[in-house]
Coordinates of C-alpha atoms in Angstrom, one line a residue:
X1 CA 0.0 0.0 0.0
X2 CA 1.2 3.6 -0.7
X3 CA 0.9 4.5 3.0
X4 CA 3.7 2.0 3.8
X5 CA 6.2 4.5 2.3
X6 CA 5.6 6.7 5.3
X7 CA 8.0 4.4 7.1
X8 CA 11.0 3.9 4.9
X9 CA 12.1 0.4 4.0
X10 CA 15.6 -0.9 4.4
X11 CA 16.8 0.2 0.9
X12 CA 15.3 3.7 1.3
X13 CA 17.0 4.0 4.7
X14 CA 20.4 2.9 3.3
X15 CA 20.2 5.6 0.6
X16 CA 19.1 8.2 3.2
X17 CA 21.9 7.3 5.5
X18 CA 24.5 7.4 2.7
X19 CA 23.3 10.9 1.7
X20 CA 23.4 12.0 5.4
X21 CA 26.9 10.8 5.8
X22 CA 28.0 12.6 2.6
X23 CA 26.2 15.8 3.7
X24 CA 27.8 15.8 7.1
X25 CA 31.3 14.9 5.9
X26 CA 31.6 17.0 2.7
X27 CA 29.0 19.7 2.7
X28 CA 28.1 20.8 6.2
X29 CA 31.7 21.8 7.3
X30 CA 32.1 24.0 4.2
X31 CA 28.6 25.4 3.6
X32 CA 29.0 28.7 5.5
X33 CA 32.3 29.5 3.6
X34 CA 30.8 28.6 0.3
X35 CA 27.8 30.7 1.1
X36 CA 30.1 33.7 1.8
X37 CA 31.9 33.0 -1.5
X38 CA 28.6 32.7 -3.3
X39 CA 29.8 29.5 -5.0
X40 CA 30.6 25.9 -4.2
X41 CA 33.4 24.1 -6.1
X42 CA 32.3 22.2 -9.2
X43 CA 34.1 19.2 -7.8
X44 CA 31.4 18.9 -5.1
X45 CA 28.8 18.0 -7.8
X46 CA 31.2 15.3 -9.0
X47 CA 31.6 14.0 -5.5
X48 CA 27.8 13.9 -5.1
X49 CA 27.6 11.9 -8.3
X50 CA 30.2 9.5 -7.0
X51 CA 28.0 9.0 -3.9
X52 CA 25.1 8.1 -6.2
X53 CA 23.2 11.3 -5.6
X54 CA 22.9 12.6 -9.2
X55 CA 20.9 9.7 -10.6
X56 CA 19.1 8.3 -7.7
X57 CA 16.1 7.1 -9.8
X58 CA 18.0 6.4 -12.9
X59 CA 18.5 2.7 -14.0
X60 CA 21.8 1.2 -13.2
X61 CA 22.2 0.6 -16.9
X62 CA 22.9 4.3 -17.2
X63 CA 24.9 4.6 -14.0
X64 CA 22.1 5.4 -11.6
X65 CA 21.1 3.9 -8.3
X66 CA 17.8 2.5 -9.6
X67 CA 16.0 3.6 -6.5
X68 CA 12.4 4.8 -6.0
X69 CA 11.1 8.3 -5.5
X70 CA 10.8 7.9 -1.7
X71 CA 14.5 7.1 -1.5
X72 CA 15.3 10.2 -3.7
X73 CA 13.2 12.5 -1.5
X74 CA 14.8 11.2 1.7
X75 CA 18.3 11.8 0.2
X76 CA 17.2 15.3 -0.9
X77 CA 16.2 16.1 2.6
X78 CA 19.6 15.1 3.9
X79 CA 21.5 17.3 1.4
X80 CA 19.2 20.2 2.1
X81 CA 19.8 19.9 5.8
X82 CA 23.5 20.6 5.0
X83 CA 22.9 23.3 2.3
X84 CA 19.9 24.4 0.4
X85 CA 21.7 25.6 -2.7
X86 CA 23.4 22.3 -3.4
X87 CA 20.2 20.4 -2.7
X88 CA 18.6 22.5 -5.5
X89 CA 21.4 21.5 -7.9
X90 CA 20.8 17.9 -7.0
X91 CA 17.1 18.3 -7.6
X92 CA 17.5 19.9 -11.0
X93 CA 19.9 17.2 -12.3
X94 CA 17.8 14.3 -11.0
X95 CA 14.3 15.6 -11.8
X96 CA 13.4 17.0 -14.3
X97 CA 16.5 16.6 -16.4
X98 CA 17.7 13.0 -15.8
X99 CA 14.1 11.8 -15.2
X100 CA 12.9 13.3 -18.5
X101 CA 15.7 11.8 -20.5
X102 CA 15.1 8.4 -18.9
X103 CA 11.4 8.6 -19.7
X104 CA 11.5 10.2 -23.2
X105 CA 15.0 10.0 -24.5
X106 CA 16.3 8.1 -27.4
X107 CA 18.8 5.3 -26.9
X108 CA 21.6 7.6 -28.0
X109 CA 20.5 10.4 -25.6
X110 CA 20.4 7.9 -22.7
X111 CA 23.8 6.3 -23.4
X112 CA 25.5 9.6 -23.9
X113 CA 23.8 12.4 -22.0
X114 CA 22.2 10.4 -19.2
X115 CA 25.3 8.5 -18.3
X116 CA 27.3 11.8 -18.2
X117 CA 24.7 13.2 -15.8
X118 CA 24.8 10.3 -13.4
X119 CA 28.6 10.1 -13.4
X120 CA 29.0 13.8 -12.6
X121 CA 31.0 14.4 -15.8
X122 CA 28.1 16.8 -16.8
X123 CA 25.5 18.7 -14.8
X124 CA 22.1 19.3 -16.2
X125 CA 19.8 22.3 -15.9
X126 CA 16.2 23.1 -17.0
X127 CA 15.3 26.1 -19.1
X128 CA 11.6 26.8 -18.7
X129 CA 11.0 30.1 -16.9
X130 CA 11.3 33.3 -18.9
X131 CA 11.4 37.0 -17.6
X132 CA 7.7 37.6 -18.5
X133 CA 6.4 34.2 -17.2
X134 CA 6.2 32.7 -13.8
X135 CA 3.6 30.0 -13.1
X136 CA 2.2 30.3 -16.7
X137 CA 4.7 28.0 -18.4
X138 CA 2.5 27.9 -21.6
X139 CA 3.2 31.6 -22.2
X140 CA 6.9 31.0 -23.1
X141 CA 8.3 32.9 -26.1
X142 CA 11.6 31.2 -26.8
X143 CA 11.4 30.1 -30.5
X144 CA 12.8 27.1 -32.2
X145 CA 12.7 27.3 -36.0
X146 CA 13.2 24.3 -38.3
X147 CA 16.3 24.3 -40.4
X148 CA 18.2 21.7 -42.3
X149 CA 19.5 19.1 -39.9
X150 CA 17.9 20.6 -36.8
X151 CA 16.6 23.8 -35.2
X152 CA 17.7 27.4 -34.5
X153 CA 16.8 28.7 -31.1
X154 CA 16.3 32.3 -30.1
X155 CA 15.0 33.4 -26.7
X156 CA 15.6 34.6 -23.1
X157 CA 15.4 32.4 -20.0
X158 CA 15.5 33.5 -16.4
X159 CA 16.0 32.0 -12.9
X160 CA 17.9 29.1 -14.3
X161 CA 19.5 27.1 -11.5
X162 CA 23.0 26.0 -12.5
X163 CA 22.7 27.6 -16.0
X164 CA 26.3 28.8 -15.9
X165 CA 27.6 25.6 -14.4
X166 CA 25.7 23.1 -16.5
X167 CA 27.1 21.2 -19.5
X168 CA 23.6 20.0 -20.6
X169 CA 20.5 22.2 -21.0
X170 CA 16.9 20.9 -21.1
X171 CA 15.2 23.7 -23.1
X172 CA 11.5 24.2 -23.6
X173 CA 10.7 26.3 -26.8
X174 CA 7.9 27.1 -29.1
X175 CA 8.1 25.2 -32.4
X176 CA 4.7 26.1 -33.8
X177 CA 3.3 29.4 -32.5
X178 CA -0.2 28.7 -34.0
X179 CA -0.6 25.4 -32.1
X180 CA -0.8 26.8 -28.6
X181 CA 0.3 24.4 -25.9
X182 CA 0.7 21.7 -28.6
X183 CA 3.2 23.8 -30.4
X184 CA 5.9 23.6 -27.7
X185 CA 8.8 21.1 -27.8
X186 CA 11.7 20.2 -25.5
X187 CA 15.4 19.8 -26.4
X188 CA 18.4 18.4 -24.5
X189 CA 21.6 19.9 -25.8
X190 CA 25.1 20.9 -24.7
X191 CA 25.6 24.4 -23.3
X192 CA 28.8 24.5 -25.3
X193 CA 26.6 25.1 -28.4
X194 CA 27.5 28.5 -30.1
X195 CA 24.7 30.9 -29.2
X196 CA 24.2 29.8 -25.6
X197 CA 25.0 32.9 -23.6
X198 CA 24.8 33.6 -19.8
X199 CA 24.0 37.3 -19.6
X200 CA 23.5 37.8 -15.9
X201 CA 24.2 36.0 -12.6
X202 CA 21.6 36.9 -10.0
X203 CA 22.5 38.1 -6.5
X204 CA 20.2 36.2 -4.1
X205 CA 18.9 36.2 -0.5
X206 CA 19.8 32.5 -0.1
X207 CA 20.9 29.4 -2.1
X208 CA 24.1 31.3 -2.8
X209 CA 26.1 28.0 -3.3
X210 CA 24.5 27.6 -6.7
X211 CA 24.4 29.9 -9.7
X212 CA 21.0 31.3 -10.7
X213 CA 21.3 33.0 -14.1
X214 CA 19.7 34.6 -17.1
X215 CA 20.5 32.9 -20.4
X216 CA 19.8 34.0 -24.0
X217 CA 19.9 31.8 -27.1
X218 CA 21.1 33.7 -30.1
X219 CA 20.6 31.7 -33.3
X220 CA 21.7 28.6 -31.4
X221 CA 21.8 25.5 -33.6
X222 CA 20.4 22.3 -32.0
X223 CA 20.6 19.1 -34.1
X224 CA 17.6 16.9 -34.7
X225 CA 19.2 14.3 -32.4
X226 CA 18.7 16.6 -29.4
X227 CA 15.0 16.8 -29.7
X228 CA 13.5 15.2 -26.6
X229 CA 10.4 13.1 -27.3
X230 CA 8.0 14.2 -30.1
X231 CA 7.6 17.6 -31.6
X232 CA 4.7 19.4 -29.9
X233 CA 5.0 17.3 -26.7
X234 CA 7.4 19.6 -25.0
X235 CA 5.2 21.2 -22.4
X236 CA 3.8 17.8 -21.4
X237 CA 7.3 16.4 -21.0
X238 CA 8.5 19.5 -19.0
X239 CA 5.5 19.5 -16.7
X240 CA 5.2 15.7 -16.3
X241 CA 7.5 15.8 -13.3
X242 CA 5.7 18.8 -11.8
X243 CA 4.3 16.9 -8.9
X244 CA 7.7 15.2 -8.4
X245 CA 9.3 18.7 -8.2
X246 CA 6.8 19.8 -5.6
X247 CA 7.4 16.7 -3.4
X248 CA 11.1 17.4 -3.8
X249 CA 10.8 21.0 -2.6
X250 CA 8.8 19.7 0.4
X251 CA 11.7 17.4 1.2
X252 CA 14.2 20.3 0.9
X253 CA 12.0 22.4 3.2
X254 CA 12.0 19.7 5.8
X255 CA 15.8 19.4 5.6
X256 CA 16.3 23.1 6.1
X257 CA 13.8 23.2 9.0
X258 CA 15.4 20.1 10.6
X259 CA 18.8 21.8 10.5
X260 CA 17.3 24.9 12.1
X261 CA 15.8 22.7 14.9
X262 CA 19.1 20.9 15.5
X263 CA 20.9 24.2 15.8
X264 CA 18.3 25.7 18.1
X265 CA 18.2 22.6 20.3
X266 CA 22.0 22.6 20.7
X267 CA 22.1 26.3 21.5
X268 CA 19.3 26.0 24.0
X269 CA 21.2 23.3 25.8
X270 CA 24.3 25.5 26.1
X271 CA 23.0 29.0 26.6
X272 CA 22.3 29.9 30.2
X273 CA 20.0 32.5 31.6
X274 CA 19.0 33.0 35.3
X275 CA 21.3 30.2 36.3
X276 CA 20.1 27.4 34.0
X277 CA 20.1 26.4 30.3
X278 CA 17.4 28.1 28.4
X279 CA 16.0 24.8 27.3
X280 CA 14.8 24.3 30.9
X281 CA 12.6 27.4 30.5
X282 CA 9.1 26.2 29.4
X283 CA 8.8 29.1 26.9
X284 CA 11.8 27.7 25.0
X285 CA 11.1 24.0 25.4
X286 CA 7.6 24.5 24.1
X287 CA 8.9 26.3 21.0
X288 CA 11.2 23.4 20.3
X289 CA 8.4 20.9 20.8
X290 CA 6.2 22.7 18.3
X291 CA 9.0 23.0 15.8
X292 CA 9.7 19.3 16.0
X293 CA 6.0 18.4 15.6
X294 CA 5.6 20.6 12.5
X295 CA 8.7 19.1 10.9
X296 CA 7.5 15.6 11.4
X297 CA 4.0 16.5 10.0
X298 CA 5.7 17.9 6.9
X299 CA 7.9 14.9 6.5
X300 CA 4.9 12.5 6.6
X301 CA 3.1 14.6 4.0
X302 CA 6.0 14.4 1.5
X303 CA 6.6 10.7 2.2
X304 CA 2.9 10.0 1.6
X305 CA 2.9 11.9 -1.7
X306 CA 6.2 10.2 -2.7
X307 CA 4.7 6.8 -1.8
X308 CA 1.6 7.5 -4.0
X309 CA 3.9 8.4 -6.9
X310 CA 5.9 5.2 -6.5
X311 CA 2.7 3.2 -6.5
X312 CA 1.7 4.8 -9.8
X313 CA -1.2 6.7 -8.3
X314 CA -2.2 10.3 -8.9
X315 CA -0.5 12.5 -6.3
X316 CA -0.9 16.1 -7.6
X317 CA -3.1 17.3 -4.7
X318 CA -0.9 15.5 -2.1
X319 CA 2.2 17.0 -3.7
X320 CA 0.7 20.5 -3.5
X321 CA -0.3 20.0 0.1
X322 CA 3.1 18.7 1.0
X323 CA 4.9 21.7 -0.7
X324 CA 2.5 24.3 0.7
X325 CA 2.7 23.1 4.3
X326 CA 6.4 22.2 4.3
X327 CA 7.6 25.4 2.7
X328 CA 5.7 27.7 5.0
X329 CA 6.6 25.5 8.0
X330 CA 10.3 25.9 7.2
X331 CA 10.2 29.6 7.4
X332 CA 8.3 29.5 10.7
X333 CA 10.7 27.0 12.2
X334 CA 13.8 28.9 11.0
X335 CA 12.3 32.1 12.4
X336 CA 11.7 30.4 15.8
X337 CA 15.3 29.1 15.7
X338 CA 16.6 32.6 15.3
X339 CA 14.3 33.7 18.2
X340 CA 15.7 31.0 20.4
X341 CA 19.2 32.2 19.6
X342 CA 18.3 35.8 20.5
X343 CA 20.6 38.4 19.1
X344 CA 23.1 35.7 18.2
X345 CA 20.7 34.3 15.7
X346 CA 20.8 37.5 13.7
X347 CA 24.6 37.1 13.1
X348 CA 26.1 35.0 10.4
X349 CA 28.4 33.5 13.1
X350 CA 25.5 31.1 13.7
X351 CA 23.9 28.7 11.1
X352 CA 20.3 29.8 11.6
X353 CA 20.9 33.1 9.8
X354 CA 21.8 31.2 6.6
X355 CA 19.1 28.6 7.1
X356 CA 16.5 31.3 7.3
X357 CA 17.7 32.8 4.0
X358 CA 17.9 29.5 2.3
X359 CA 14.4 28.2 3.2
X360 CA 12.5 31.3 2.1
X361 CA 12.6 30.4 -1.6
X362 CA 10.7 27.1 -1.1
X363 CA 7.4 29.1 -1.0
X364 CA 8.2 30.4 -4.5
X365 CA 9.8 28.0 -6.9
X366 CA 8.0 24.9 -8.4
X367 CA 4.8 26.9 -8.0
X368 CA 4.2 29.5 -5.3
X369 CA 2.1 28.9 -2.2
X370 CA -0.7 30.7 -3.9
X371 CA -0.5 28.3 -6.9
X372 CA -0.5 25.3 -4.5
X373 CA -3.7 26.7 -2.9
X374 CA -5.3 27.0 -6.3
X375 CA -4.5 23.4 -7.1
X376 CA -5.8 22.1 -3.7
X377 CA -8.9 24.2 -4.0
X378 CA -9.7 22.7 -7.4
X379 CA -9.9 19.3 -5.8
X380 CA -11.9 20.3 -2.6
X381 CA -15.0 18.3 -3.6
X382 CA -13.0 15.1 -3.6
X383 CA -11.0 16.0 -0.5
X384 CA -14.1 16.8 1.5
X385 CA -15.8 13.6 0.2
X386 CA -12.8 11.6 1.4
X387 CA -11.7 10.4 -2.0

């Protein structure tokens, strides 16, 4: 039954524990410094791949771990607990890019591009959002025009995670303007193609360990072999993993909130006021108890949604619920962690300041909180009926 995924099985626990060990050994000791530098070394992504984290759900035939979605979400939580920015790089490479190639790619795309993504030789990014579009993905304007042997792309993409780091781009573009949503296609192609230009690197509140950039395509040639799936099926391919992305964000939010709780709990046990550790004051202990409860509730929401997905059942509403609750919970928990630290929490000497900055974005990407509420509201009749 799908509900069984709410308690991870042995394989899922092993993958979670491996991700946790990697996060604590490699990422956590360096996260604050990388945040200040506004970059993490490219080698970290290769190390993540070597640890099996860049192709968790990919078949072993292409270098992946061949695990299920629950295992992937649990691993994502662990990386996020160490650093939000790198967890987002992991998410982009795993799903949608690797997942889309595994589901829709040609044998050549799988043997070449997919194996490079899982090995860490290459990193993949998704080009969907444009400066004038947010949640309305169907309103994109990037144009792909048919030419001999392939396509010529022109357009402007924004908020691209890893767009300057990536060697492979998954690009959603209009191939037939008259066909509406059925006139959009998806391509997977190297960023080394002439015409792929990074024009701006954004300065951000959080997730500073990854690059978020604006990219333009200027008469960029993409060969026919880099078309992903059928012409006109691009929007469906790009959005097929939308629920998956939302579950992933919920897992990231839980990871960030958990890190905030751990930091606040440790500080409360050490900091003394009125002759005793502040954790012995009921006002502080109750805060920590409420934080722990919210985190576990959010974890069970995302595990339930992930379990439904693994069982092949529809999980769009559950994914939206998990993302909505977990992302808003993470900001509340991180804020309470700062409050427990008092003035120290406002300083970047302590981890909760960075965590607070990192978790804020979870209410925005992969569909804002407002979009999640719209999605849930559309299904209220079934929810109220208990279906």
